[in-house]
Each structure stands twice: as structure tokens, then as C-alpha cells.
Tab-separated table of C-alpha atoms and ligand atoms in Angstrom:
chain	number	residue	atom	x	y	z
T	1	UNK	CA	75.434	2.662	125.184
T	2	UNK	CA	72.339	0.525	124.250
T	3	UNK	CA	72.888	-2.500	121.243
T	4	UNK	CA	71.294	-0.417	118.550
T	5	UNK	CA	73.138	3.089	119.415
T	6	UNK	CA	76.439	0.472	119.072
T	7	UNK	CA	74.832	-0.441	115.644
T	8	UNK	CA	73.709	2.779	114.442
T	9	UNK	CA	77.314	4.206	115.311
T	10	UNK	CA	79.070	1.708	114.004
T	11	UNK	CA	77.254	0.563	110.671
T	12	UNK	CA	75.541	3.802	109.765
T	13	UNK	CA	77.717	6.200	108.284
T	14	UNK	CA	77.853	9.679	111.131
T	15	UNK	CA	77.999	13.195	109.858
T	16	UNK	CA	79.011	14.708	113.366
T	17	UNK	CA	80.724	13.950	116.516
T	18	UNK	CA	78.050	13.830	118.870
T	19	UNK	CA	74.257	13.262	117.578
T	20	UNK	CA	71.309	13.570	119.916
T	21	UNK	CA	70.398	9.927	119.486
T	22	UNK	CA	66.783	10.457	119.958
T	23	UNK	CA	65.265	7.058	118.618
T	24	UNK	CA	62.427	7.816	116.724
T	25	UNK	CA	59.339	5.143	117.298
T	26	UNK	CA	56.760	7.806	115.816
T	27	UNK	CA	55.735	10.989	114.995
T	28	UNK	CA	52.564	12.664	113.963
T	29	UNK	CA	51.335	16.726	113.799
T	30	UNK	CA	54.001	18.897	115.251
T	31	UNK	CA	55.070	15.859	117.709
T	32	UNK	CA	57.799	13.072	117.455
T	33	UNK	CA	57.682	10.088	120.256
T	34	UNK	CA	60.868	8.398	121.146
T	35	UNK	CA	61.003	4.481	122.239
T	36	UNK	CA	60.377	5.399	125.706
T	37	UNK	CA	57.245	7.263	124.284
T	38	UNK	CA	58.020	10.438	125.639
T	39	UNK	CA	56.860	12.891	123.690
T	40	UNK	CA	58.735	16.564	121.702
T	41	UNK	CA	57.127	19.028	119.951
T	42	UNK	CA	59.383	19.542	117.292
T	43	UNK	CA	60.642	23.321	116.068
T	44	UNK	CA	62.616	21.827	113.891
T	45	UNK	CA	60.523	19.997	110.851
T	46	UNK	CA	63.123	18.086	109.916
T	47	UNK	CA	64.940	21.243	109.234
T	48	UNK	CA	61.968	22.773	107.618
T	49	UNK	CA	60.877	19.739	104.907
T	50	UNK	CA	58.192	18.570	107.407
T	51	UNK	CA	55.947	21.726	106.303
T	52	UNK	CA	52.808	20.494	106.967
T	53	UNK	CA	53.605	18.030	109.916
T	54	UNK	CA	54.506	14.556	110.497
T	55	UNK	CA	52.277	12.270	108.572
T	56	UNK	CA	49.812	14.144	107.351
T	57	UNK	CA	46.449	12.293	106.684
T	58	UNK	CA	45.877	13.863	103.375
T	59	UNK	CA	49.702	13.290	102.181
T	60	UNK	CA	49.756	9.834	104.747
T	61	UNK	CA	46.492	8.609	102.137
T	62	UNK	CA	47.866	9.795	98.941
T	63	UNK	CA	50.899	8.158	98.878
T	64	UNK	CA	49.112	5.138	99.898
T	65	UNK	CA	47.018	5.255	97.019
T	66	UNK	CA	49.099	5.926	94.606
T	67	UNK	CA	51.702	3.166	96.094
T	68	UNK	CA	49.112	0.655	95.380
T	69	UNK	CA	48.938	1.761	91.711
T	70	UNK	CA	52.748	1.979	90.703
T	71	UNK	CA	56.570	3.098	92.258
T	72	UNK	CA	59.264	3.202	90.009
T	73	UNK	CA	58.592	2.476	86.404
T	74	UNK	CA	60.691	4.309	84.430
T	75	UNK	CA	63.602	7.037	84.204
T	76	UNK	CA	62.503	10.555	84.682
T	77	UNK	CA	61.040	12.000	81.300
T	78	UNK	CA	60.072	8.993	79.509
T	79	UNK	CA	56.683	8.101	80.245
T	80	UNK	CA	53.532	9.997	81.217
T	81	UNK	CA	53.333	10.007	85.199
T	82	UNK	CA	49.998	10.933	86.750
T	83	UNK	CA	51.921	12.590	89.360
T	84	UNK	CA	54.930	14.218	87.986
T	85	UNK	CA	52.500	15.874	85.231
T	86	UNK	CA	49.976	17.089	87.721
T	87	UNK	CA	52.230	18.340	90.022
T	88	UNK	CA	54.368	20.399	87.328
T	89	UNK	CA	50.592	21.695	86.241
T	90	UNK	CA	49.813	22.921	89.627
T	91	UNK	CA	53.046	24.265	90.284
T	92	UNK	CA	52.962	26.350	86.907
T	93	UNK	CA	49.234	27.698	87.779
T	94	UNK	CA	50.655	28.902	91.081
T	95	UNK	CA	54.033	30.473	89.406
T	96	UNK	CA	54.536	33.433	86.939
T	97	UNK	CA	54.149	32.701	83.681
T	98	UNK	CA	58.033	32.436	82.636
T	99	UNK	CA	58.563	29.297	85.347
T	100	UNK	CA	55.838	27.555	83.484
T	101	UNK	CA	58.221	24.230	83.482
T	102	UNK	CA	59.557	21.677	86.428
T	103	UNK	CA	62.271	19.357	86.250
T	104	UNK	CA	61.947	17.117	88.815
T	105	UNK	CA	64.676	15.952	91.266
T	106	UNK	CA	65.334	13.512	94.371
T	107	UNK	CA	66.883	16.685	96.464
T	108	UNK	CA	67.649	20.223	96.907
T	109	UNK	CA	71.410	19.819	95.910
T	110	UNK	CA	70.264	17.849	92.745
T	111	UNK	CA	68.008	20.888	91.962
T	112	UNK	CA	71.017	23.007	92.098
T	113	UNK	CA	73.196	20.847	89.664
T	114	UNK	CA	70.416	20.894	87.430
T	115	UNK	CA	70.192	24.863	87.665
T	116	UNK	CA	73.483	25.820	86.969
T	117	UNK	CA	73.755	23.095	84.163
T	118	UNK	CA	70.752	24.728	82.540
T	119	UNK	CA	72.218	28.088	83.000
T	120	UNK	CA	75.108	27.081	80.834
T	121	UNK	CA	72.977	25.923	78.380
T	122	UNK	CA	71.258	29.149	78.196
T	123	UNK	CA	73.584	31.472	77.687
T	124	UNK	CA	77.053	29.533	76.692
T	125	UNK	CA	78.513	30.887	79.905
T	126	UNK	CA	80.288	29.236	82.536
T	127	UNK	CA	81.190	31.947	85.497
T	128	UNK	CA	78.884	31.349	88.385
T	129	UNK	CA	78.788	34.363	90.926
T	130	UNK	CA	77.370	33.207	94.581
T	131	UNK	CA	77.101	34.869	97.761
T	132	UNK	CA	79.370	34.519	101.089
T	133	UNK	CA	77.516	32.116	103.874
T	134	UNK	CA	75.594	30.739	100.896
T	135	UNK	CA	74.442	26.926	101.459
T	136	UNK	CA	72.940	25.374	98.433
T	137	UNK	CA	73.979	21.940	99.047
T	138	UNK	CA	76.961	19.002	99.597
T	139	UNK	CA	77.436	17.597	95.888
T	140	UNK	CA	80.356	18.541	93.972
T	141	UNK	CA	78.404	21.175	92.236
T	142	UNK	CA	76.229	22.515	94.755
T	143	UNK	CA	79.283	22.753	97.074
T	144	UNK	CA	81.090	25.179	94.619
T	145	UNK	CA	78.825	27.606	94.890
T	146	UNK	CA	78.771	27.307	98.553
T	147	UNK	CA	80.127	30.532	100.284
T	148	UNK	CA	82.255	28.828	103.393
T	149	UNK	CA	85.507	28.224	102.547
T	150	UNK	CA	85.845	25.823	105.962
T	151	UNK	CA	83.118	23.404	104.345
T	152	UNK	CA	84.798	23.521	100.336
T	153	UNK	CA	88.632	23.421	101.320
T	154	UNK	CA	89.124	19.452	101.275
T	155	UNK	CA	87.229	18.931	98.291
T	156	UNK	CA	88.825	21.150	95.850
T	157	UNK	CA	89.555	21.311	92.802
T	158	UNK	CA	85.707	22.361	92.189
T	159	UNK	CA	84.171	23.194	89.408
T	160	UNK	CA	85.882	26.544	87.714
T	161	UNK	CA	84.733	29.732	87.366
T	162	UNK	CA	83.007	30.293	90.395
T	163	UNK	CA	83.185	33.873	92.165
T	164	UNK	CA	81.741	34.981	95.305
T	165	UNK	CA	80.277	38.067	96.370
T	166	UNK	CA	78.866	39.630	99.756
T	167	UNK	CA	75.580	38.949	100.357
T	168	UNK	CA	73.490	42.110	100.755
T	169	UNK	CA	76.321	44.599	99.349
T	170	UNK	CA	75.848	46.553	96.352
T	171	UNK	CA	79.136	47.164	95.495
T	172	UNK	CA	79.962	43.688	95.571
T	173	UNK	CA	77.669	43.241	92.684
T	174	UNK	CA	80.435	44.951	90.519
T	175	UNK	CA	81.983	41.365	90.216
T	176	UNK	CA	78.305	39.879	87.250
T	177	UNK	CA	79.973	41.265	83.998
T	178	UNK	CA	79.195	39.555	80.479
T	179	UNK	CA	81.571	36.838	81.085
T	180	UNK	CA	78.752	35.834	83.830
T	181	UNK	CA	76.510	32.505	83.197
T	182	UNK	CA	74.389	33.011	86.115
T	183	UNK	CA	74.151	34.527	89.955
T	184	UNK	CA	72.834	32.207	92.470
T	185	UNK	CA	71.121	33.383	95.676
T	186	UNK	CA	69.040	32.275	98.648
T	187	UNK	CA	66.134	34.804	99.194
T	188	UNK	CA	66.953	34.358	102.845
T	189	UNK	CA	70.254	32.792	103.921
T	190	UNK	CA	69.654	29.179	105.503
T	191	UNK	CA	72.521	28.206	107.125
T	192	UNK	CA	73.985	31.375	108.378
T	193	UNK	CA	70.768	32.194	110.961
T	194	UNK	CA	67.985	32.957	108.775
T	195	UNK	CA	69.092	36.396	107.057
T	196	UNK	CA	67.126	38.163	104.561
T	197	UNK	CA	68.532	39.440	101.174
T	198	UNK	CA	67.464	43.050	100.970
T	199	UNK	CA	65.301	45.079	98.753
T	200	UNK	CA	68.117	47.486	97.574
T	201	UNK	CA	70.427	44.406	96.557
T	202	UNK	CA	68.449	42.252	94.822
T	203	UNK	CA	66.844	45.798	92.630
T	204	UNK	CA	70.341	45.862	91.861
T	205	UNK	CA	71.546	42.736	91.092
T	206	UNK	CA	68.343	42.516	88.282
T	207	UNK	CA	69.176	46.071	87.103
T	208	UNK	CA	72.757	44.154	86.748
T	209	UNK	CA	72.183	40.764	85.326
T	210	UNK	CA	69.775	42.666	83.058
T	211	UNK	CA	72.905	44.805	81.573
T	212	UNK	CA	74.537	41.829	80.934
T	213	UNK	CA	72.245	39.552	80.138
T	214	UNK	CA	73.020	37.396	83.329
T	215	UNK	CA	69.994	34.318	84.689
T	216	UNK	CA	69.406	34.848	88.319
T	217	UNK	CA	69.155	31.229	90.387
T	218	UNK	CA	66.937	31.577	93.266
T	219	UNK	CA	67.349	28.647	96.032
T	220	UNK	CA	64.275	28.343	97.512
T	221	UNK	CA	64.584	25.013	99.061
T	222	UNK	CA	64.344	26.165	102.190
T	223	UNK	CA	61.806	28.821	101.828
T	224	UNK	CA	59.334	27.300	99.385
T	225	UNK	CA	55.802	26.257	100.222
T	226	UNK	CA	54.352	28.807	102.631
T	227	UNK	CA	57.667	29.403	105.395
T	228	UNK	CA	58.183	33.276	104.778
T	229	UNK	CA	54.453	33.951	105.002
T	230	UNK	CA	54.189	33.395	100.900
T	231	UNK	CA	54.172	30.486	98.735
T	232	UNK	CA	57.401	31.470	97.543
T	233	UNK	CA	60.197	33.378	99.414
T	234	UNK	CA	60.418	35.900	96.253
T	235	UNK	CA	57.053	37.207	96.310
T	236	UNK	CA	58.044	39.185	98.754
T	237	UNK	CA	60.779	40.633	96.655
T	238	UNK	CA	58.986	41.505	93.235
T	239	UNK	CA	61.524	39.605	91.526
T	240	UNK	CA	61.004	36.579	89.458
T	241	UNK	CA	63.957	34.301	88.675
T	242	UNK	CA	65.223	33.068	85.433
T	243	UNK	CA	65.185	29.214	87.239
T	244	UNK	CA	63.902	28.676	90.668
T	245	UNK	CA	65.019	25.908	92.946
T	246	UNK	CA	62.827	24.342	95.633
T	247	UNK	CA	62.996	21.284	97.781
T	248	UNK	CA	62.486	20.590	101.550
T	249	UNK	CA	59.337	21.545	102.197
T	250	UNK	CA	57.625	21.040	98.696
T	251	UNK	CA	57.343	17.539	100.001
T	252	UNK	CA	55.694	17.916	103.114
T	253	UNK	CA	58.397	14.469	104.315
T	254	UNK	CA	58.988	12.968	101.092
T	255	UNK	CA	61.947	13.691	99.061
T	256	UNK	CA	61.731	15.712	96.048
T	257	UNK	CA	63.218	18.995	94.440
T	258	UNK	CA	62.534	20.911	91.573
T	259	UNK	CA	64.518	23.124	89.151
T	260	UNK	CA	61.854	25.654	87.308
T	261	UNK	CA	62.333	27.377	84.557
T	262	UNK	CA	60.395	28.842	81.164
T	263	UNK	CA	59.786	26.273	78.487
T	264	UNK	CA	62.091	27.662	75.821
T	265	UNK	CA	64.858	27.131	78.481
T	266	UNK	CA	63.966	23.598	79.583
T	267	UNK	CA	63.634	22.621	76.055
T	268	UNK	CA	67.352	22.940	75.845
T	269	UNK	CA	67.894	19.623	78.018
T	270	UNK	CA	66.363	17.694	75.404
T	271	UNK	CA	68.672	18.028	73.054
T	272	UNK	CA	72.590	18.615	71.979
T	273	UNK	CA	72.642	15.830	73.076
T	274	UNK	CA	69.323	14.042	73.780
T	275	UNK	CA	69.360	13.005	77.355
T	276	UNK	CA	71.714	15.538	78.159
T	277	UNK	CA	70.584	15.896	82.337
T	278	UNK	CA	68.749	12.466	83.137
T	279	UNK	CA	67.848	10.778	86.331
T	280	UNK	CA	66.590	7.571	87.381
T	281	UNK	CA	64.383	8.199	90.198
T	282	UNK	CA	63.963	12.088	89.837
T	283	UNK	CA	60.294	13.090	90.145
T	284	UNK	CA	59.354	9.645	91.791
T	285	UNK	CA	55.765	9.259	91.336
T	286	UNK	CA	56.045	8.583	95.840
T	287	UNK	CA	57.353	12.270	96.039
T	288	UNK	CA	55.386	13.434	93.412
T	289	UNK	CA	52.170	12.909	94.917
T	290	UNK	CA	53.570	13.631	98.519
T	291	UNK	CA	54.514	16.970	96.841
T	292	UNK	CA	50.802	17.769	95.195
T	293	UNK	CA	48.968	16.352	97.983
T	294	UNK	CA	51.150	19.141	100.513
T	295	UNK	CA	50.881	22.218	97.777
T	296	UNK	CA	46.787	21.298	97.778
T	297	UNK	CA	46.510	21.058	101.631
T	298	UNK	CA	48.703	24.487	101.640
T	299	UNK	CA	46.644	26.372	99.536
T	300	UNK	CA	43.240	24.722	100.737
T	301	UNK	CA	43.559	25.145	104.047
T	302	UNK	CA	44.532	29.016	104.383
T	303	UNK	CA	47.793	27.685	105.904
T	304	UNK	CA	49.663	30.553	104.681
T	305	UNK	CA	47.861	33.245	105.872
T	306	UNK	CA	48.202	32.032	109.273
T	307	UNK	CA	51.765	32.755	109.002
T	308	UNK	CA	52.277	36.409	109.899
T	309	UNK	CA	50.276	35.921	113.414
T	310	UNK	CA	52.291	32.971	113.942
T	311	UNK	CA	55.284	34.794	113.619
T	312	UNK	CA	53.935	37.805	115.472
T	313	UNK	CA	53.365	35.513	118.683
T	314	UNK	CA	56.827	33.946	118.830
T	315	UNK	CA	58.264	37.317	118.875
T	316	UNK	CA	55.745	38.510	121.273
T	317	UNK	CA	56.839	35.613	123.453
T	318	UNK	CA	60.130	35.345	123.158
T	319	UNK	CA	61.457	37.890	124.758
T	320	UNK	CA	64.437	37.393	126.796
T	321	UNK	CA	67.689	39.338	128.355
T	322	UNK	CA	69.746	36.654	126.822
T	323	UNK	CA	68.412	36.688	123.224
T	324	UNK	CA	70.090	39.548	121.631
T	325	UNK	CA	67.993	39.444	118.155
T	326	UNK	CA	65.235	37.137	116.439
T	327	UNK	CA	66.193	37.101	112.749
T	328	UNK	CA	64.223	35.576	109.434
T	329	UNK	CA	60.633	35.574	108.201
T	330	UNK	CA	57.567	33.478	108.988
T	331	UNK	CA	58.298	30.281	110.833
T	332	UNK	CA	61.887	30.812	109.579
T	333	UNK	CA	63.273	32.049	112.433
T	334	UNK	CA	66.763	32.477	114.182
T	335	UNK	CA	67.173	33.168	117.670
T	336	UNK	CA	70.299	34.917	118.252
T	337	UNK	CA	72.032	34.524	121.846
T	338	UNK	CA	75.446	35.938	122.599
T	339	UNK	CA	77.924	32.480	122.625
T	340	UNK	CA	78.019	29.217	121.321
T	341	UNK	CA	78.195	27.301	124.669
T	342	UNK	CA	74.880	29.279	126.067
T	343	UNK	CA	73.562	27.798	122.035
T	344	UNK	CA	73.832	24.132	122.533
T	345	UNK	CA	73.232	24.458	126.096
T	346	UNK	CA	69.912	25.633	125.718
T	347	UNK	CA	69.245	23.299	122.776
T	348	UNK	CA	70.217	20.162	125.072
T	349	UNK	CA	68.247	20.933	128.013
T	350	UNK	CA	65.219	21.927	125.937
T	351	UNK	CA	65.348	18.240	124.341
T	352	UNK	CA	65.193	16.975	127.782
T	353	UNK	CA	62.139	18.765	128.280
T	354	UNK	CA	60.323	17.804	125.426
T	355	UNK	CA	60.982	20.422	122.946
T	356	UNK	CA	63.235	19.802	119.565
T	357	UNK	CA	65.329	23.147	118.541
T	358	UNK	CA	68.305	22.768	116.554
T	359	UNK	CA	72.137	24.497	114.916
T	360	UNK	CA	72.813	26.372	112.097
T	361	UNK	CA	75.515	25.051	110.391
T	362	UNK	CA	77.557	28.426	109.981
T	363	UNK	CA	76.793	30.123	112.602
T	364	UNK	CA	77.119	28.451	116.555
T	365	UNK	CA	75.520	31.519	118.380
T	366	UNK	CA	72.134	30.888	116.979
T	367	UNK	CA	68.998	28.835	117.488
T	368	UNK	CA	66.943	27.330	114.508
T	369	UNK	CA	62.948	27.543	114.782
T	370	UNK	CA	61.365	26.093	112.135
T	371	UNK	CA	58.686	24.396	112.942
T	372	UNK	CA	55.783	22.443	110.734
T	373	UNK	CA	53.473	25.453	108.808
T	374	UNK	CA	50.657	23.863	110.631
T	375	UNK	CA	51.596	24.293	114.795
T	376	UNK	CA	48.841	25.588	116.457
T	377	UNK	CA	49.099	28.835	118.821
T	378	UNK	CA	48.520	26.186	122.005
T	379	UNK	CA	51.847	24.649	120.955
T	380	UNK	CA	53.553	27.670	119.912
T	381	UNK	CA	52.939	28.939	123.627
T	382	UNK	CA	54.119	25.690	125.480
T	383	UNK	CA	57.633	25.253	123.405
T	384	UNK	CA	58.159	28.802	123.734
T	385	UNK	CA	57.693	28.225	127.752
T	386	UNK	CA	60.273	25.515	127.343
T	387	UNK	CA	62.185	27.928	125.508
T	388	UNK	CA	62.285	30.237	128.123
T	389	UNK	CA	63.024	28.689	131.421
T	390	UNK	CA	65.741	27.065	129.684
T	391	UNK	CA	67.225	29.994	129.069
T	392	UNK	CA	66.654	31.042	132.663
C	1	PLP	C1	68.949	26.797	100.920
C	1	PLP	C2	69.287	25.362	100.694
C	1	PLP	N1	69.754	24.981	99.483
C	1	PLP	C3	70.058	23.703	99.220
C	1	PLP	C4	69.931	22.723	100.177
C	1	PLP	C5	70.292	21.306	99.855
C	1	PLP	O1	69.167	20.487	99.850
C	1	PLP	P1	69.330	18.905	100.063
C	1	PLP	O2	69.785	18.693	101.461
C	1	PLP	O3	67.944	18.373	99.797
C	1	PLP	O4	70.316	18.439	99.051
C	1	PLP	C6	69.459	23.071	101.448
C	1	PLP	C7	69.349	22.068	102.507
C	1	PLP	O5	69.352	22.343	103.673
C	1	PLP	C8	69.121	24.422	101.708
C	1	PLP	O6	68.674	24.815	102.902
């Protein structure tokens, strides 16, 4: 082992047994170069958050700009920001009318905390109803409402009150009654291998929640800005949430998340008490702009209607005896193989030869492909060659 893998093993904290070590010197586009500079095209995106590539110039010269005017000056909701304001603007003109208002967060799992906390608020409710194979985060909160028991079992006692349900079965959706606060669900599952929730269940989970006057919490952190082929992972669905969640992706490398809600329901937060959900460096005016420059270069530069084809060629290419299925939407994609050995296997060697792929945290037999919105059909075609004579 080299000095600094002894360093970086030793004095930064690990989350798993055996990372792939790859020491980053630089990374631009859909490419990262290691300290050797060899070169990977990366299907990964920093598990989708890199949405419009690695340093984008238009994102790369924003935050320079706006670094050179001001950081941190002041706890989140205090002052007037240039970029938190614009940002929550631009995000309202491109949302229905009833998630007209952002609170902005350093992550996806602080979006979450910030959801179901509102949700209480809303309707004086505290049951919170999530799906099995759910992942909306690691904090106390977000973990609660996480539906793997392996992942919550050390932790517990979490918070009360919350019940799970199946993910894409209607009679499961006996369990939202009026003692319900709130149900929260991923449009498409991220950590179980990209599945999509279906028509027919989320009809009647609305129909439901309507009944009983229920708030539906979509996580979109994973799907938001552009990866399912729309801006949002629910206009695909027809159904608008009471609060929407984003992160990830919404700042194209930067961290930032958003909870997103109606004004009349934000307005609650400000008082009984005053100050009742604060944050220090929520909405950072850094991730702010990061997050407005990425939604402009989105919606400026057709990026999401190249989407579709993109998808359309990786399943034209990909086409192999030993993938049994290609699951999820856009460039959210899930290639399912038949064991877990043939899984990392194939992810290893493929990092040899240049290409990044990566896990799923709940499921072993599956590949991740996410890569940035932006990949051209060139590098589509040469990591899906990789792809496939590694799995030769
Ligand atoms: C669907 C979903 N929800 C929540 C989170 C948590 O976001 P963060 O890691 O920014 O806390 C993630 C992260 O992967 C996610 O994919």
C-alpha cells in the first residue's frame, strides 16, 4: 500500500471494507483521471449528482464569480441571498403552482428531515407510512423511514410511528388511515436497482391520502433535474406532491437539497416557535448558484430531450446472454445479471479498463448506470464496449 492509501485508511473515516481507491487528480465532462493519468469514463456521476458533468464551464465560472463576491454570511433565512432567492424563483417557474416555495438544505437526507417535520406541522400528525427497499437517507430521521431492516436494526429506537408498506401493491395501501401524517415515496426506487413506482399505485395512494387527508412526500433526490427523461421524476406520473424533495443532481457537484412545498405550508416553519427548522449553512450561496447555473444549462441546452435516445441506445447495445433485465428510466438505469460475484466482477475489471460502473446498496445482483445527463452517443458506445467484453 502507497503512504497516502495508509493515510486515507487510517485517518479518514471508511464506510466499507474494501474501496476502489482510485485517486482522483482530475476530472472534467463524463471523464475522471487518476494520478497515473489514466483516464475512466464515468457511468456513475458520482452516483447521479454529477448531472451535467465534471466541472462544468458554465457551473466551473459561476461559482467562481459568485465566490469572489461572498460565502457564508449568515444562517439560512435571514438575509436576502442573490442566489438562494433566484434559485427558489426559477425552481417555482419550472414547478406547479402549489410547490411555489424551497427550503434550502446541505443534502438529500436533510431535505427529508425537513419534509417530514413540515408534514407534522401540517396536519398535527405523526404516523409516517414508507415503502419496503425505500432509501431516503442515513440521519436519524431519514433512516426511519428507510425500508431495510439490515441498515435500521443497530440504530433503533427511531423515531415512532413509522409503518411500512410494499412498494407497488395496492393492497398494501390499506395501512394510510386518518391517524396518517404523511406517505413518503421515491418515484423510482434508488437503491434497490432502479424500480419504477407504477401508475395503478400511486392513482391509488392519491385517491387514498385524499380520503384521509394524508401529504404525499416525493424523494426526488435521485431523479430530479432531467435523469428520467423529465425535469422531475413525477411528471411522468400526473401526480404532484404535497412537498417534494430533491438533491443530488440539482447541484450539478455541489451540495445542496431542497424540501418544496406551497407557501401556506412553508409559512408554518416560521412560527410556533420562530426558528422552528434552522440551518447554518443550508442554501449556501456556493450551492446555490452551482444549483441555478445547472437548472439554466439543463433547460438551455435541450439536455433533456436528449434523454429518451440516450436511453434507447444503451438498451439497443446492451444486449447480453448474461444480463437478464435492464431496469429504470432515462440514464437511470440498472443492469440486472444473475449473481452477486458475476456483479462486482464485472464492475472490477471494467475499472481496469477505463470505465466507472458501480453497486446498489440493496441489491448485489445489479449494476448502476448513471452517468452525467450530458455523455455523448461516442461515449455511450465505447463504455458500453467495455461493458460488454467484460461480461464476455
Ligand atoms: C432517493 C434518495 N433519497 C435520499 C438520499 C440521501 O441523500 P444524501 O446522500 O444527499 O443525504 C439519496 C442518496 O443517495 C437518495 O438516492
Amino acid at each position: 500500500m502507497t503512504d497516502i492509501t495508509n493515510i486515507y485508511k487510517k485517518y479518514q473515516a471508511q464506510t466499507f471494507p474494501s474501496p476502489s481507491l482510485l485517486h482522483v487528480k482530475s476530472a472534467s465532462g463524463s471523464y475522471i483521471k487518476d494520478y497515473d493519468d489514466k483516464e475512466y469514463l464515468d457511468f456513475v456521476a458520482g452516483v447521479s449528482a454529477c448531472s451535467i458533468g465534471h466541472c462544468n464551464k458554465q457551473v466551473t465560472t459561476a461559482v467562481k464569480n459568485q465566490i469572489n463576491k461572498y460565502s457564508h454570511v449568515m444562517v439560512y433565512g435571514e438575509y436576502i441571498q442573490d442566489p438562494q432567492y433566484k434559485l427558489a424563483k426559477l425552481l417555482a417557474d419550472n414547478l406547479p403552482e402549489s410547490l411555489s416555495t424551497s427550503y434550502f438544505t446541505n443534502s438529500g437526507a436533510e431535505a427529508i428531515e425537513g419534509a417530514i417535520k413540515l408534514a407534522k406541522r401540517i396536519n398535527k400528525r405523526s404516523e409516517i407510512i414508507y415503502c419496503k427497499d425505500s432509501y431516503h437517507g442515513s440521519t436519524h430521521g431519514a433512516l426511519s423511514v428507510m425500508g431495510n431492516e439490515e441498515y435500521k436494526s443497530n440504530y433503533r429506537p427511531l423515531i415512532p410511528d413509522c409503518k411500512q408498506i410494499i412498494y407497488n401493491k395496492l393492497e398494501s395501501l390499506e395501512k394510510i388511515t386518518d391517524k396518517t401524517s404523511a406517505v413518503i415515496v421515491e418515484t423510482i426506487q434508488g437503491a434497490s436497482g432502479f424500480i419504477e413506482a407504477s401508475q395503478d399505485f400511486l392513482n391509488q395512494l392519491k385517491k387514498k391520502c385524499i380520503v384521509n387527508n394524508v401529504l404525499i412526500i416525493f424523494d426526488e433526490i435521485q431523479t430530479c433535474f432531467g435523469r428520467t427523461g423529465k425535469l422531475f421524476g413525477f411528471e411522468h406520473t400526473k401526480i404532484v406532491p404535497d412537498i417534494l424533495c430533491i438533491a443530488k443532481g440539482m447541484g450539478g457537484g455541489y451540495p445542496i437539497g431542497a424540501f418544496i412545498s406551497s407557501w401556506e405550508n412553508m409559512n408554518k416553519l416560521t412560527h410556533n416557535p420562530k426558528l422552528g427548522h434552522i440551518t447554518t449553512f443550508g442554501g449556501h450561496p456556493i450551492g446555490c448558484t452551482a444549483s441555478y447555473a445547472t437548472l439554466n444549462y439543463i433547460l438551455n441546452n435541450n439536455i433533456i430531450d436528449s434523454i429518451n435516445e440516450k436511453e434507447e441506445l444503451f438498451r439497443k447495445l446492451l444486449v447480453h446472454k448474461k444480463i437478464k433485465s435492464i431496469s429504470g428510466k432515462g440514464l437511470m438505469l440498472s443492469l440486472d445479471l444473475h449473481d452477486s460475484i458475476e456483479t462486482i466482477r464485472v464492475v472490477e475489471s471494467c475499472m481496469k479498463d477505463g470505465l466507472l460502473l458501480f453497486y446498489f446498496l440493496f441489491n448485489d445482483s445489479s449494476v448502476r448506470i448513471t452517468p452525467p445527463l450530458t455523455i455523448t452517443n461516442k461515449e455511450i458506445e465505447k463504455g458500453c464496449k467495455i461493458l460488454l467484453k467484460n461480461l464476455d
